Short mmCIF file of C-alpha atoms and ligand atoms in Angstrom, two decimals:
data_model
loop_
_atom_site.label_atom_id
_atom_site.label_comp_id
_atom_site.label_asym_id
_atom_site.label_seq_id
_atom_site.Cartn_x
_atom_site.Cartn_y
_atom_site.Cartn_z
CA UNK A 907 10.89 -34.79 -11.87
CA UNK A 908 10.53 -37.61 -10.96
CA UNK A 909 10.25 -37.39 -7.10
CA UNK A 910 8.69 -34.14 -7.09
CA UNK A 911 5.84 -32.88 -6.93
CA UNK A 912 6.09 -30.03 -8.39
CA UNK A 913 8.62 -27.66 -10.07
CA UNK A 914 7.31 -24.98 -8.03
CA UNK A 915 5.43 -24.52 -4.97
CA UNK A 916 4.58 -21.20 -3.85
CA UNK A 917 3.90 -20.64 0.28
CA UNK A 918 1.15 -17.90 0.12
CA UNK A 919 -1.47 -16.75 -2.81
CA UNK A 920 -1.26 -12.87 -2.10
CA UNK A 921 -0.13 -10.51 -5.20
CA UNK A 922 3.29 -11.97 -4.76
CA UNK A 923 2.59 -15.54 -4.63
CA UNK A 924 -0.39 -15.52 -6.70
CA UNK A 925 1.69 -13.72 -9.48
CA UNK A 926 4.51 -15.95 -9.32
CA UNK A 927 2.46 -19.26 -9.34
CA UNK A 928 0.33 -17.84 -12.84
CA UNK A 929 3.89 -16.84 -14.50
CA UNK A 930 5.73 -20.30 -13.60
CA UNK A 931 3.04 -22.04 -15.29
CA UNK A 932 2.89 -19.51 -18.41
CA UNK A 933 6.59 -20.73 -18.41
CA UNK A 934 5.45 -24.21 -18.57
CA UNK A 935 6.58 -25.17 -14.91
CA UNK A 936 4.23 -27.67 -12.83
CA UNK A 937 2.87 -25.14 -9.76
CA UNK A 938 1.36 -25.70 -7.10
CA UNK A 939 0.29 -22.79 -4.29
CA UNK A 940 -0.66 -23.42 -0.74
CA UNK A 941 -3.26 -20.43 0.64
CA UNK A 942 -4.88 -21.01 4.22
CA UNK A 943 -7.19 -18.53 3.58
CA UNK A 944 -10.73 -19.38 2.28
CA UNK A 945 -10.20 -17.03 -0.84
CA UNK A 946 -6.74 -16.32 -2.72
CA UNK A 947 -5.32 -12.84 -3.43
CA UNK A 948 -3.93 -12.66 0.16
CA UNK A 949 -3.94 -9.32 2.31
CA UNK A 950 -4.57 -6.99 -0.52
CA UNK A 951 -7.82 -8.81 -2.42
CA UNK A 952 -9.04 -9.75 0.99
CA UNK A 953 -8.30 -7.46 3.78
CA UNK A 954 -6.11 -4.45 1.75
CA UNK A 955 -5.75 -2.39 -1.15
CA UNK A 956 -9.24 -3.85 -2.64
CA UNK A 957 -11.87 -3.58 0.49
CA UNK A 958 -9.90 -0.28 1.59
CA UNK A 959 -10.14 1.14 -2.24
CA UNK A 960 -13.98 0.52 -2.21
CA UNK A 961 -14.45 2.09 1.19
CA UNK A 962 -12.59 4.91 -0.24
CA UNK A 963 -14.46 5.33 -3.00
CA UNK A 964 -17.96 5.09 -1.63
CA UNK A 965 -17.08 7.03 1.22
CA UNK A 966 -15.57 10.22 -1.12
CA UNK A 967 -18.86 10.14 -3.25
CA UNK A 968 -20.83 10.40 -0.24
CA UNK A 969 -18.76 13.02 1.39
CA UNK A 970 -18.99 14.82 -2.51
CA UNK A 971 -22.86 14.48 -1.73
CA UNK A 972 -23.09 15.10 1.43
CA UNK A 973 -21.07 17.99 2.36
CA UNK A 974 -22.39 20.41 -0.53
CA UNK A 975 -19.76 19.87 -2.72
CA UNK A 976 -22.07 18.69 -5.67
CA UNK A 977 -24.40 21.20 -4.90
CA UNK A 978 -21.62 23.72 -6.02
CA UNK A 979 -21.45 22.03 -9.58
CA UNK A 980 -25.45 22.54 -9.57
CA UNK A 981 -26.40 18.89 -8.57
CA UNK A 982 -28.51 19.12 -5.58
CA UNK A 983 -29.38 15.70 -4.07
CA UNK A 984 -30.83 14.71 -1.20
CA UNK A 985 -28.21 11.96 0.52
CA UNK A 986 -28.52 9.26 3.06
CA UNK A 987 -25.87 6.78 4.25
CA UNK A 988 -26.68 3.20 3.60
CA UNK A 989 -23.86 1.85 4.91
CA UNK A 990 -25.02 -2.28 4.78
CA UNK A 991 -25.35 -1.34 0.82
CA UNK A 992 -21.81 0.39 0.82
CA UNK A 993 -20.34 -2.73 2.82
CA UNK A 994 -22.26 -5.17 0.65
CA UNK A 995 -20.25 -3.36 -2.44
CA UNK A 996 -16.83 -3.63 -0.87
CA UNK A 997 -17.80 -7.30 -0.46
CA UNK A 998 -18.96 -7.71 -3.87
CA UNK A 999 -15.66 -6.34 -4.89
CA UNK A 1000 -13.71 -8.82 -3.14
CA UNK A 1001 -15.55 -12.14 -4.06
CA UNK A 1002 -15.33 -10.76 -8.00
CA UNK A 1003 -11.72 -10.65 -7.58
CA UNK A 1004 -10.65 -13.53 -5.42
CA UNK A 1005 -12.37 -15.60 -7.60
CA UNK A 1006 -11.24 -14.13 -10.24
CA UNK A 1007 -7.78 -15.32 -9.53
CA UNK A 1008 -9.36 -18.96 -8.37
CA UNK A 1009 -10.29 -18.78 -12.48
CA UNK A 1010 -6.61 -17.86 -13.28
CA UNK A 1011 -5.71 -20.62 -11.02
CA UNK A 1012 -7.98 -23.52 -13.20
CA UNK A 1013 -7.03 -21.71 -16.22
CA UNK A 1014 -3.31 -21.64 -15.87
CA UNK A 1015 -3.48 -25.38 -14.25
CA UNK A 1016 -2.12 -24.28 -10.92
CA UNK A 1017 -2.82 -26.49 -8.17
CA UNK A 1018 -4.29 -24.82 -5.44
CA UNK A 1019 -3.06 -26.59 -1.79
CA UNK A 1020 -5.97 -25.41 1.02
CA UNK A 1021 -3.97 -25.17 4.58
CA UNK A 1022 -1.27 -24.06 6.26
CA UNK A 1023 2.04 -24.71 4.91
CA UNK A 1024 5.35 -25.84 6.84
CA UNK A 1025 8.51 -26.98 5.93
CA UNK A 1026 10.02 -30.30 7.05
CA UNK A 1027 12.69 -29.92 4.99
CA UNK A 1028 14.30 -28.24 2.62
CA UNK A 1029 12.45 -29.02 -0.43
CA UNK A 1030 9.29 -30.56 1.87
CA UNK A 1031 6.45 -29.02 3.17
CA UNK A 1032 3.43 -30.30 5.03
CA UNK A 1033 0.22 -29.17 4.05
CA UNK A 1034 -2.50 -30.82 6.23
CA UNK A 1035 -1.87 -34.40 6.17
CA UNK A 1036 -0.24 -34.11 2.66
CA UNK A 1037 3.31 -33.67 2.35
CA UNK A 1038 4.51 -32.46 -1.10
CA UNK A 1039 8.21 -32.27 -2.26
CA UNK A 1040 9.16 -29.23 -5.12
CA UNK A 1041 12.21 -28.24 -6.69
CA UNK A 1042 11.47 -25.01 -5.75
CA UNK A 1043 9.88 -23.03 -2.88
CA UNK A 1044 8.56 -19.65 -2.89
CA UNK A 1045 7.58 -18.20 0.37
CA UNK A 1046 5.31 -15.72 -0.33
CA UNK A 1047 3.82 -15.45 3.13
CA UNK A 1048 3.05 -12.03 3.51
CA UNK A 1049 2.48 -9.74 6.51
CA UNK A 1050 0.00 -8.88 9.28
CA UNK A 1051 -0.65 -6.22 11.64
CA UNK A 1052 1.78 -5.01 13.83
CA UNK A 1053 0.22 -5.45 17.38
CA UNK A 1054 0.43 -2.17 20.15
CA UNK A 1055 1.73 -3.79 23.15
CA UNK A 1056 -0.84 -3.74 26.12
CA UNK A 1057 -3.86 -3.27 23.60
CA UNK A 1058 -5.93 -5.85 22.52
CA UNK A 1059 -7.71 -6.08 19.57
CA UNK A 1060 -11.11 -6.95 20.15
CA UNK A 1061 -12.55 -6.08 16.56
CA UNK A 1062 -15.44 -4.52 18.53
CA UNK A 1063 -14.25 -1.14 19.60
CA UNK A 1064 -10.57 -1.81 19.12
CA UNK A 1065 -10.10 -2.66 16.01
CA UNK A 1066 -6.98 -3.31 13.31
CA UNK A 1067 -7.45 -2.19 9.55
CA UNK A 1068 -9.83 -5.60 8.94
CA UNK A 1069 -11.87 -4.67 11.51
CA UNK A 1070 -12.16 -1.02 10.22
CA UNK A 1071 -13.61 -2.04 7.18
CA UNK A 1072 -15.65 -3.91 8.79
CA UNK A 1073 -17.57 -1.35 11.61
CA UNK A 1074 -21.24 -1.67 11.52
CA UNK A 1075 -21.90 1.91 11.88
CA UNK A 1076 -20.31 5.01 12.07
CA UNK A 1077 -18.57 5.70 15.28
CA UNK A 1078 -18.59 9.03 16.93
CA UNK A 1079 -14.85 9.67 17.94
CA UNK A 1080 -12.65 7.16 16.08
CA UNK A 1081 -9.06 7.27 17.87
CA UNK A 1082 -6.32 6.30 14.99
CA UNK A 1083 -2.87 5.02 16.40
CA UNK A 1084 -0.50 5.66 14.03
CA UNK A 1085 -0.40 8.53 10.99
CA UNK A 1086 0.60 6.14 7.96
CA UNK A 1087 -1.00 5.17 4.90
CA UNK A 1088 -3.46 2.61 6.33
CA UNK A 1089 -4.60 4.66 9.50
CA UNK A 1090 -4.99 8.34 7.06
CA UNK A 1091 -7.53 5.84 4.39
CA UNK A 1092 -9.26 4.59 7.00
CA UNK A 1093 -9.60 7.27 9.17
CA UNK A 1094 -10.49 9.16 6.00
CA UNK A 1095 -13.25 6.69 5.35
CA UNK A 1096 -15.05 7.28 8.58
CA UNK A 1097 -14.53 10.82 8.85
CA UNK A 1098 -16.27 11.50 5.43
CA UNK A 1099 -18.84 9.16 6.58
CA UNK A 1100 -19.62 10.99 9.22
CA UNK A 1101 -17.21 10.28 12.13
CA UNK A 1102 -14.64 12.66 14.33
CA UNK A 1103 -11.62 11.28 13.79
CA UNK A 1104 -8.26 11.75 15.70
CA UNK A 1105 -4.99 10.66 14.56
CA UNK A 1106 -2.31 10.34 17.12
CA UNK A 1107 1.27 9.57 15.66
CA UNK A 1108 4.81 9.09 17.70
CA UNK A 1109 6.80 11.11 15.26
CA UNK A 1110 6.24 14.93 14.71
CA UNK A 1111 5.14 14.62 11.22
CA UNK A 1112 3.09 11.82 9.29
CA UNK A 1113 3.88 9.19 6.42
CA UNK A 1114 7.45 8.06 7.57
CA UNK A 1115 9.30 7.89 4.50
CA UNK A 1116 7.91 10.45 2.35
CA UNK A 1117 9.30 13.56 1.52
CA UNK A 1118 9.45 16.38 4.01
CA UNK A 1119 7.67 18.62 2.49
CA UNK A 1120 4.95 16.27 1.02
CA UNK A 1121 4.40 15.22 4.93
CA UNK A 1122 3.78 18.64 6.08
CA UNK A 1123 1.64 19.93 3.33
CA UNK A 1124 -0.45 16.36 3.77
CA UNK A 1125 -1.04 17.62 7.23
CA UNK A 1126 -2.05 20.97 6.61
CA UNK A 1127 -4.81 19.13 4.08
CA UNK A 1128 -5.98 16.62 6.48
CA UNK A 1129 -6.11 19.61 8.79
CA UNK A 1130 -8.47 21.26 6.58
CA UNK A 1131 -10.65 18.10 6.21
CA UNK A 1132 -11.63 18.38 9.99
CA UNK A 1133 -8.99 15.68 10.80
CA UNK A 1134 -7.24 16.21 14.55
CA UNK A 1135 -4.07 15.47 14.40
CA UNK A 1136 -1.88 15.02 17.92
CA UNK A 1137 1.54 14.38 16.66
CA UNK A 1138 5.05 13.79 18.73
CA UNK A 1139 2.23 12.09 21.09
CA UNK A 1140 2.81 8.34 22.22
CA UNK A 1141 -0.58 6.10 23.77
CA UNK A 1142 0.62 4.94 26.82
CA UNK A 1143 -2.65 2.96 27.09
CA UNK A 1144 -6.24 2.00 26.02
CA UNK A 1145 -8.49 0.44 28.48
CA UNK A 1146 -12.49 -0.61 27.15
CA UNK A 1147 -15.79 -0.24 28.95
CA UNK A 1148 -18.64 -1.36 27.20
CA UNK A 1149 -18.69 0.07 23.83
CA UNK A 1150 -16.14 2.71 24.95
CA UNK A 1151 -12.41 3.33 24.98
CA UNK A 1152 -10.15 5.51 27.18
CA UNK A 1153 -6.74 6.18 25.57
CA UNK A 1154 -4.31 7.90 27.49
CA UNK A 1155 -1.63 9.75 25.42
CA UNK A 1156 1.31 11.65 26.26
CA UNK A 1157 3.87 13.95 24.49
CA UNK A 1158 6.13 11.36 22.77
CA UNK A 1159 9.32 13.11 24.49
CA UNK A 1160 7.59 13.12 27.46
CA UNK A 1161 5.31 15.38 29.46
CA UNK A 1162 1.59 15.71 31.16
CA UNK A 1163 -0.98 12.61 30.01
CA UNK A 1164 -4.30 13.62 28.99
CA UNK A 1165 -6.80 10.86 28.15
CA UNK A 1166 -9.36 10.82 25.13
CA UNK A 1167 -12.53 8.97 24.86
CA UNK A 1168 -13.50 7.17 21.87
CA UNK A 1169 -16.11 4.88 20.58
CA UNK A 1170 -13.39 2.89 17.94
CA UNK A 1171 -9.62 2.83 17.94
CA UNK A 1172 -7.39 2.05 14.86
CA UNK A 1173 -4.60 -0.01 15.68
CA UNK A 1174 -2.47 1.19 12.48
CA UNK A 1175 1.12 1.09 13.74
CA UNK A 1176 2.76 -1.03 10.97
CA UNK A 1177 2.80 -4.31 9.78
CA UNK A 1178 5.05 -7.41 10.54
CA UNK A 1179 6.25 -10.11 7.87
CA UNK A 1180 4.40 -13.49 8.60
CA UNK A 1181 6.54 -16.21 9.41
CA UNK A 1182 4.94 -18.08 12.61
CA UNK A 1183 4.13 -21.73 12.06
CA UNK A 1184 6.21 -22.09 8.73
CA UNK A 1185 8.70 -23.98 10.58
CA UNK A 1186 11.53 -22.54 8.94
CA UNK A 1187 14.22 -24.04 10.90
CA UNK A 1188 13.37 -27.09 9.16
CA UNK A 1189 14.12 -25.58 5.90
CA UNK A 1190 17.34 -24.29 7.69
CA UNK A 1191 16.63 -20.43 7.37
CA UNK A 1192 16.44 -17.88 10.08
CA UNK A 1193 14.57 -14.92 9.70
CA UNK A 1194 16.65 -11.34 10.35
CA UNK A 1195 16.00 -8.86 13.43
CA UNK A 1196 12.83 -7.46 11.90
CA UNK A 1197 11.22 -10.86 11.47
CA UNK A 1198 12.28 -10.95 7.52
CA UNK A 1199 13.34 -13.79 5.31
CA UNK A 1200 16.86 -12.42 3.59
CA UNK A 1201 17.45 -12.91 -0.21
CA UNK A 1202 19.70 -11.87 -2.66
CA UNK A 1203 19.07 -9.56 -5.95
CA UNK A 1204 17.36 -12.80 -7.65
CA UNK A 1205 15.41 -13.42 -4.29
CA UNK A 1206 17.05 -16.65 -3.68
CA UNK A 1207 16.90 -17.28 0.33
CA UNK A 1208 20.90 -18.76 1.49
CA UNK A 1209 19.02 -22.15 1.06
CA UNK A 1210 19.25 -23.29 -2.67
CA UNK A 1211 15.54 -23.77 -4.40
CA UNK A 1212 14.37 -21.51 -1.95
CA UNK A 1213 13.23 -17.95 -2.83
CA UNK A 1214 11.38 -15.18 -0.80
CA UNK A 1215 9.17 -12.61 -2.40
CA UNK A 1216 6.73 -9.94 -1.19
CA UNK A 1217 5.81 -8.46 2.04
CA UNK A 1218 7.55 -11.41 3.78
CA UNK A 1219 11.11 -10.04 2.28
CA UNK A 1220 13.20 -6.90 2.62
CA UNK A 1221 11.59 -3.73 0.77
CA UNK A 1222 8.31 -1.55 0.81
CA UNK A 1223 5.46 -3.89 1.63
CA UNK A 1224 3.17 -2.85 -1.73
CA UNK A 1225 1.24 -4.96 -3.02
CA UNK A 1226 2.78 -3.69 -6.90
CA UNK A 1227 6.33 -4.71 -5.30
CA UNK A 1228 4.99 -8.43 -4.85
CA UNK A 1229 3.59 -8.76 -7.76
CA UNK A 1230 6.84 -7.67 -9.77
CA UNK A 1231 9.15 -10.40 -7.79
CA UNK A 1232 6.40 -12.65 -8.30
CA UNK A 1233 7.05 -12.24 -12.19
CA UNK A 1234 10.63 -11.96 -11.57
CA UNK A 1235 11.42 -14.97 -9.20
CA UNK A 1236 9.55 -17.09 -11.79
CA UNK A 1237 11.35 -15.96 -14.45
CA UNK A 1238 14.61 -16.53 -13.05
CA UNK A 1239 13.23 -20.02 -11.74
CA UNK A 1240 13.13 -21.29 -15.55
CA UNK A 1241 16.22 -19.79 -16.04
CA UNK A 1242 15.74 -16.19 -17.87
CA UNK A 1243 16.53 -13.33 -15.95
CA UNK A 1244 13.77 -11.98 -13.65
CA UNK A 1245 14.89 -8.41 -12.32
CA UNK A 1246 13.11 -5.53 -9.90
CA UNK A 1247 14.23 -2.16 -9.91
CA UNK A 1248 13.45 -1.53 -6.50
CA UNK A 1249 14.85 2.24 -6.59
CA UNK A 1250 11.46 3.12 -8.50
CA UNK A 1251 8.72 1.80 -6.62
CA UNK A 1252 5.87 4.35 -6.50
CA UNK A 1253 3.96 4.63 -3.37
CA UNK A 1254 0.34 6.35 -2.95
CA UNK A 1255 -2.20 7.28 -0.27
CA UNK A 1256 -5.82 6.74 -1.82
CA UNK A 1257 -6.81 9.90 0.01
CA UNK A 1258 -8.32 12.99 -1.60
CA UNK A 1259 -6.50 14.56 -2.93
CA UNK A 1260 -3.69 11.11 -2.90
CA UNK A 1261 -0.37 11.52 -2.14
CA UNK A 1262 2.15 9.65 -4.90
CA UNK A 1263 6.32 9.36 -4.91
CA UNK A 1264 8.43 7.69 -6.30
CA UNK A 1265 12.01 7.31 -6.17
CA UNK A 1266 14.59 9.67 -3.37
CA UNK A 1267 13.06 12.23 -1.48
CA UNK A 1268 14.25 15.76 -1.45
CA UNK A 1269 16.25 15.13 1.31
CA UNK A 1270 17.90 11.64 0.89
CA UNK A 1271 18.80 13.03 -2.72
CA UNK A 1272 20.43 15.66 -1.24
CA UNK A 1273 22.70 13.30 0.86
CA UNK A 1274 23.88 11.97 -2.35
CA UNK A 1275 24.62 15.64 -3.89
CA UNK A 1276 23.73 18.43 -5.55
CA UNK A 1277 19.98 18.43 -6.81
CA UNK A 1278 17.78 20.84 -8.93
CA UNK A 1279 13.95 21.20 -7.69
CA UNK A 1280 11.15 22.01 -9.87
CA UNK A 1281 7.80 22.71 -8.54
CA UNK A 1282 4.58 23.16 -9.80
CA UNK A 1283 1.08 23.72 -7.39
CA UNK A 1284 -2.06 21.92 -8.81
CA UNK A 1285 -3.80 25.21 -8.41
CA UNK A 1286 -2.18 26.38 -11.61
CA UNK A 1287 -3.03 23.59 -13.82
CA UNK A 1288 -6.29 24.38 -15.68
CA UNK A 1289 -7.96 20.64 -15.16
CA UNK A 1290 -7.52 20.79 -11.41
CA UNK A 1291 -8.45 24.35 -10.96
CA UNK A 1292 -11.83 23.84 -13.63
CA UNK A 1293 -12.37 20.65 -11.04
CA UNK A 1294 -12.60 22.51 -7.64
CA UNK A 1295 -9.26 20.14 -6.65
CA UNK A 1296 -6.59 23.14 -6.02
CA UNK A 1297 -4.78 21.26 -3.22
CA UNK A 1298 -1.42 19.83 -3.64
CA UNK A 1299 1.49 20.00 -6.49
CA UNK A 1300 4.13 18.44 -7.83
CA UNK A 1301 7.75 18.11 -7.22
CA UNK A 1302 10.36 16.73 -9.50
CA UNK A 1303 14.03 16.35 -8.04
CA UNK A 1304 16.75 16.01 -10.65
CA UNK A 1305 20.61 15.14 -10.27
CA UNK A 1306 22.16 18.87 -10.86
CA UNK A 1307 24.78 17.89 -12.89
CA UNK A 1308 23.21 15.05 -15.64
CA UNK A 1309 19.85 16.37 -14.75
CA UNK A 1310 18.50 13.01 -14.46
CA UNK A 1311 15.25 12.38 -12.26
CA UNK A 1312 15.74 11.31 -8.92
CA UNK A 1313 12.46 11.47 -7.44
CA UNK A 1314 9.01 12.54 -8.55
CA UNK A 1315 6.10 13.86 -5.48
CA UNK A 1316 2.93 14.74 -6.08
CA UNK A 1317 -0.27 15.66 -4.06
CA UNK A 1318 -3.25 15.69 -6.69
CA UNK A 1319 -6.58 14.23 -6.95
CA UNK A 1320 -5.15 11.97 -9.52
CA UNK A 1321 -1.80 11.58 -8.35
CA UNK A 1322 -1.98 7.60 -7.88
CA UNK A 1323 -2.71 7.74 -11.83
CA UNK A 1324 0.17 10.30 -12.26
CA UNK A 1325 2.75 8.88 -10.43
CA UNK A 1326 2.89 5.91 -13.55
CA UNK A 1327 4.72 8.15 -16.13
CA UNK A 1328 7.30 9.35 -13.59
CA UNK A 1329 7.83 5.76 -12.39
CA UNK A 1330 7.84 5.09 -16.59
CA UNK A 1331 10.30 8.16 -16.84
CA UNK A 1332 12.68 6.77 -14.32
CA UNK A 1333 12.95 3.63 -15.26
CA UNK A 1334 13.83 4.70 -18.81
CA UNK A 1335 16.60 6.96 -17.16
CA UNK A 1336 15.22 10.33 -18.13
CA UNK A 1337 16.41 13.76 -17.18
CA UNK A 1338 14.04 16.32 -16.21
CA UNK A 1339 14.03 17.96 -19.93
CA UNK A 1340 13.09 14.82 -20.86
CA UNK A 1341 9.74 15.03 -19.26
CA UNK A 1342 9.71 18.67 -20.02
CA UNK A 1343 9.74 18.48 -23.72
CA UNK A 1344 7.08 15.31 -24.00
CA UNK A 1345 3.82 16.65 -24.96
CA UNK A 1346 1.33 15.70 -22.21
CA UNK A 1347 -2.25 16.50 -23.73
CA UNK A 1348 -4.43 19.40 -22.28
CA UNK A 1349 -6.33 19.52 -19.88
CA UNK A 1350 -4.64 17.10 -17.82
CA UNK A 1351 -3.93 17.10 -14.19
CA UNK A 1352 -0.21 15.19 -15.81
CA UNK A 1353 0.65 18.47 -17.20
CA UNK A 1354 1.42 19.44 -13.73
CA UNK A 1355 4.16 16.66 -13.89
CA UNK A 1356 5.70 18.42 -17.53
CA UNK A 1357 5.27 21.97 -15.94
CA UNK A 1358 7.32 20.88 -12.34
CA UNK A 1359 9.69 19.29 -14.62
CA UNK A 1360 9.98 22.74 -16.62
CA UNK A 1361 10.44 24.67 -13.39
CA UNK A 1362 13.84 22.61 -12.79
CA UNK A 1363 15.21 24.80 -15.32
CA UNK A 1364 13.22 27.50 -14.36
CA UNK A 1365 10.90 27.71 -17.22
CA UNK A 1366 7.12 26.59 -16.13
CA UNK A 1367 4.91 28.75 -18.53
CA UNK A 1368 1.92 29.06 -16.01
CA UNK A 1369 3.02 30.08 -12.47
C1 FAD B 2434 -5.90 -1.83 4.78
C2 FAD B 2434 -4.65 -1.93 3.68
C3 FAD B 2434 -4.50 -1.61 2.53
C4 FAD B 2434 -3.68 -1.88 1.77
N1 FAD B 2434 -3.70 -0.88 0.81
C5 FAD B 2434 -2.44 -0.60 -0.56
C6 FAD B 2434 -2.76 -0.31 -1.78
O1 FAD B 2434 -3.54 0.39 -1.93
N2 FAD B 2434 -1.32 -0.28 -2.52
C7 FAD B 2434 -0.69 -1.36 -2.08
O2 FAD B 2434 0.62 -1.67 -2.90
N3 FAD B 2434 -0.76 -2.41 -0.83
C8 FAD B 2434 -1.50 -2.25 0.20
N4 FAD B 2434 -1.47 -2.62 1.16
C9 FAD B 2434 -0.32 -3.63 1.37
C10 FAD B 2434 -0.63 -5.10 0.32
O3 FAD B 2434 -1.83 -5.91 0.89
C11 FAD B 2434 0.87 -5.78 0.79
O4 FAD B 2434 1.87 -5.35 0.68
C12 FAD B 2434 0.09 -6.86 -0.17
O5 FAD B 2434 -0.76 -7.78 0.14
C13 FAD B 2434 1.50 -8.22 -0.44
O6 FAD B 2434 1.29 -9.25 -0.49
P1 FAD B 2434 2.08 -10.80 -0.07
O7 FAD B 2434 1.92 -11.22 -1.54
O8 FAD B 2434 3.66 -10.31 -0.13
O9 FAD B 2434 1.41 -10.95 0.45
P2 FAD B 2434 -0.11 -11.01 1.34
O10 FAD B 2434 -0.98 -10.66 0.72
O11 FAD B 2434 0.07 -11.03 2.82
O12 FAD B 2434 -0.53 -12.50 1.34
C14 FAD B 2434 0.43 -13.32 1.91
C15 FAD B 2434 -1.21 -14.94 1.91
O13 FAD B 2434 -0.08 -16.09 2.31
C16 FAD B 2434 -1.14 -16.48 3.05
N5 FAD B 2434 -0.14 -17.11 4.13
C17 FAD B 2434 0.34 -17.19 4.90
N6 FAD B 2434 1.26 -17.62 5.92
C18 FAD B 2434 0.98 -18.84 5.19
C19 FAD B 2434 1.55 -20.30 5.32
N7 FAD B 2434 2.24 -20.60 6.55
N8 FAD B 2434 0.59 -21.29 4.52
C20 FAD B 2434 -0.38 -20.98 3.50
N9 FAD B 2434 -0.84 -19.85 3.96
C21 FAD B 2434 -0.01 -18.73 3.89
C22 FAD B 2434 -1.45 -15.63 4.05
O14 FAD B 2434 -3.04 -16.22 4.19
C23 FAD B 2434 -2.11 -15.05 2.78
O15 FAD B 2434 -3.13 -14.59 2.13
C24 FAD B 2434 -2.59 -2.35 1.99
C25 FAD B 2434 -2.37 -3.25 3.11
C26 FAD B 2434 -3.57 -3.16 4.35
C27 FAD B 2434 -3.78 -4.52 5.51
#
């Protein structure tokens, strides 16, 4: 240890990096973490998962009151939007949670090196005017917004997800470029607060990567909610004049262009790994074609002693994937066996209803062999029906021969919570019968998971 400043130096304090640092410290390793932001917690806590959920939650309550949904339950309210207070509670949530990570760093005696890290060698990193040497270095630098060529993000009229969280007033018309998770979540926020929202998506369906039936049903639900969807459409240009933008769009397959006028344009076409300024070459590393740092099953890069996790490494760009990899990499560094089962990583869209999935889509499962599928509509679930939340379904996909569950897809108000039991069941190698014969509390939305599992063998009770 003599010449090393740290056993483990983590670069980046997002959910991957800060979790890796805490676990490494818990395992008795001398740990430092470099973070260039003013606060810990990375994209997720500062400008991602947490602030978006703060706005989703508040806008959902506003919408319930303003649209008369509460009145139908016998709750009459005079409703007025106070956007400043709504933004204030978002900032409070971020402050509380990022401060919480700082507390955990102190508690676990993790040194926070404030500044930008750049490699100067295989085991040395420069942070400001300090050079530190570490036995193990974990690259957890995360990702940032993918720009749309030719479109300048001014964070006023043309915004990325960070700007879209901070809009000082409700835009009259917001155009969202990209019908993925982030665009739909933030588009939903501003729709609920009163904006007209148009989503322009290059592909012919929303939510790439999700189960085909789920994507179709989601589009129907969003349309019913008043989101205008322009699928199979590409944006060819955005010009800003004062506080307005004009977009030119045309069918993805080619055809007659048209224009859209907007008060706000959200560019949400994806995210790219952060490696700029990291001087990976000084460590003997290069990125792959997608800009990611390649790793093996244990999160080792091609250079001994350098590891990578989270959004900067291959796999879904999700906070919980980064966190689990953070725990596993620290355990591997400490000589234990850290494993993440990348076949069972749930993903959730936090709209209303929520959309969640884990494992294979029906399309992918069918490519591998014969499957049995059980579906159960939320309309037939007593709790969802009683709560006036009839939209959606649960779909369980099982191997036709072994009955092993291969994938579960859910559209339901609390799908993000319901998907946890599916992930756990799959982690334990469950069959659809295992889920079907597990006692589920009544009345809960989760009973729909049980019924969908029963439907795999054709025997649900309530339809
Ligand atoms: C609007 C939005 C909503 C989202 N919602 C969800 C959600 O609901 N659920 C979910 O699972 N995921 C969500 N995500 C994705 C999630 O935020 C990321 O998957 C997650 O943050 C990745 O964690 P990470 O640790 O790999 O990297 P990050 O969280 O990106 O953290 C990396 C950190 O490294 C720092 N850094 C980078 N380079 C350097 C350097 N050279 N030196 C020092 N510091 C450096 C950065 O400043 C950053 O703080 C959302 C993302 C966005 C943008």
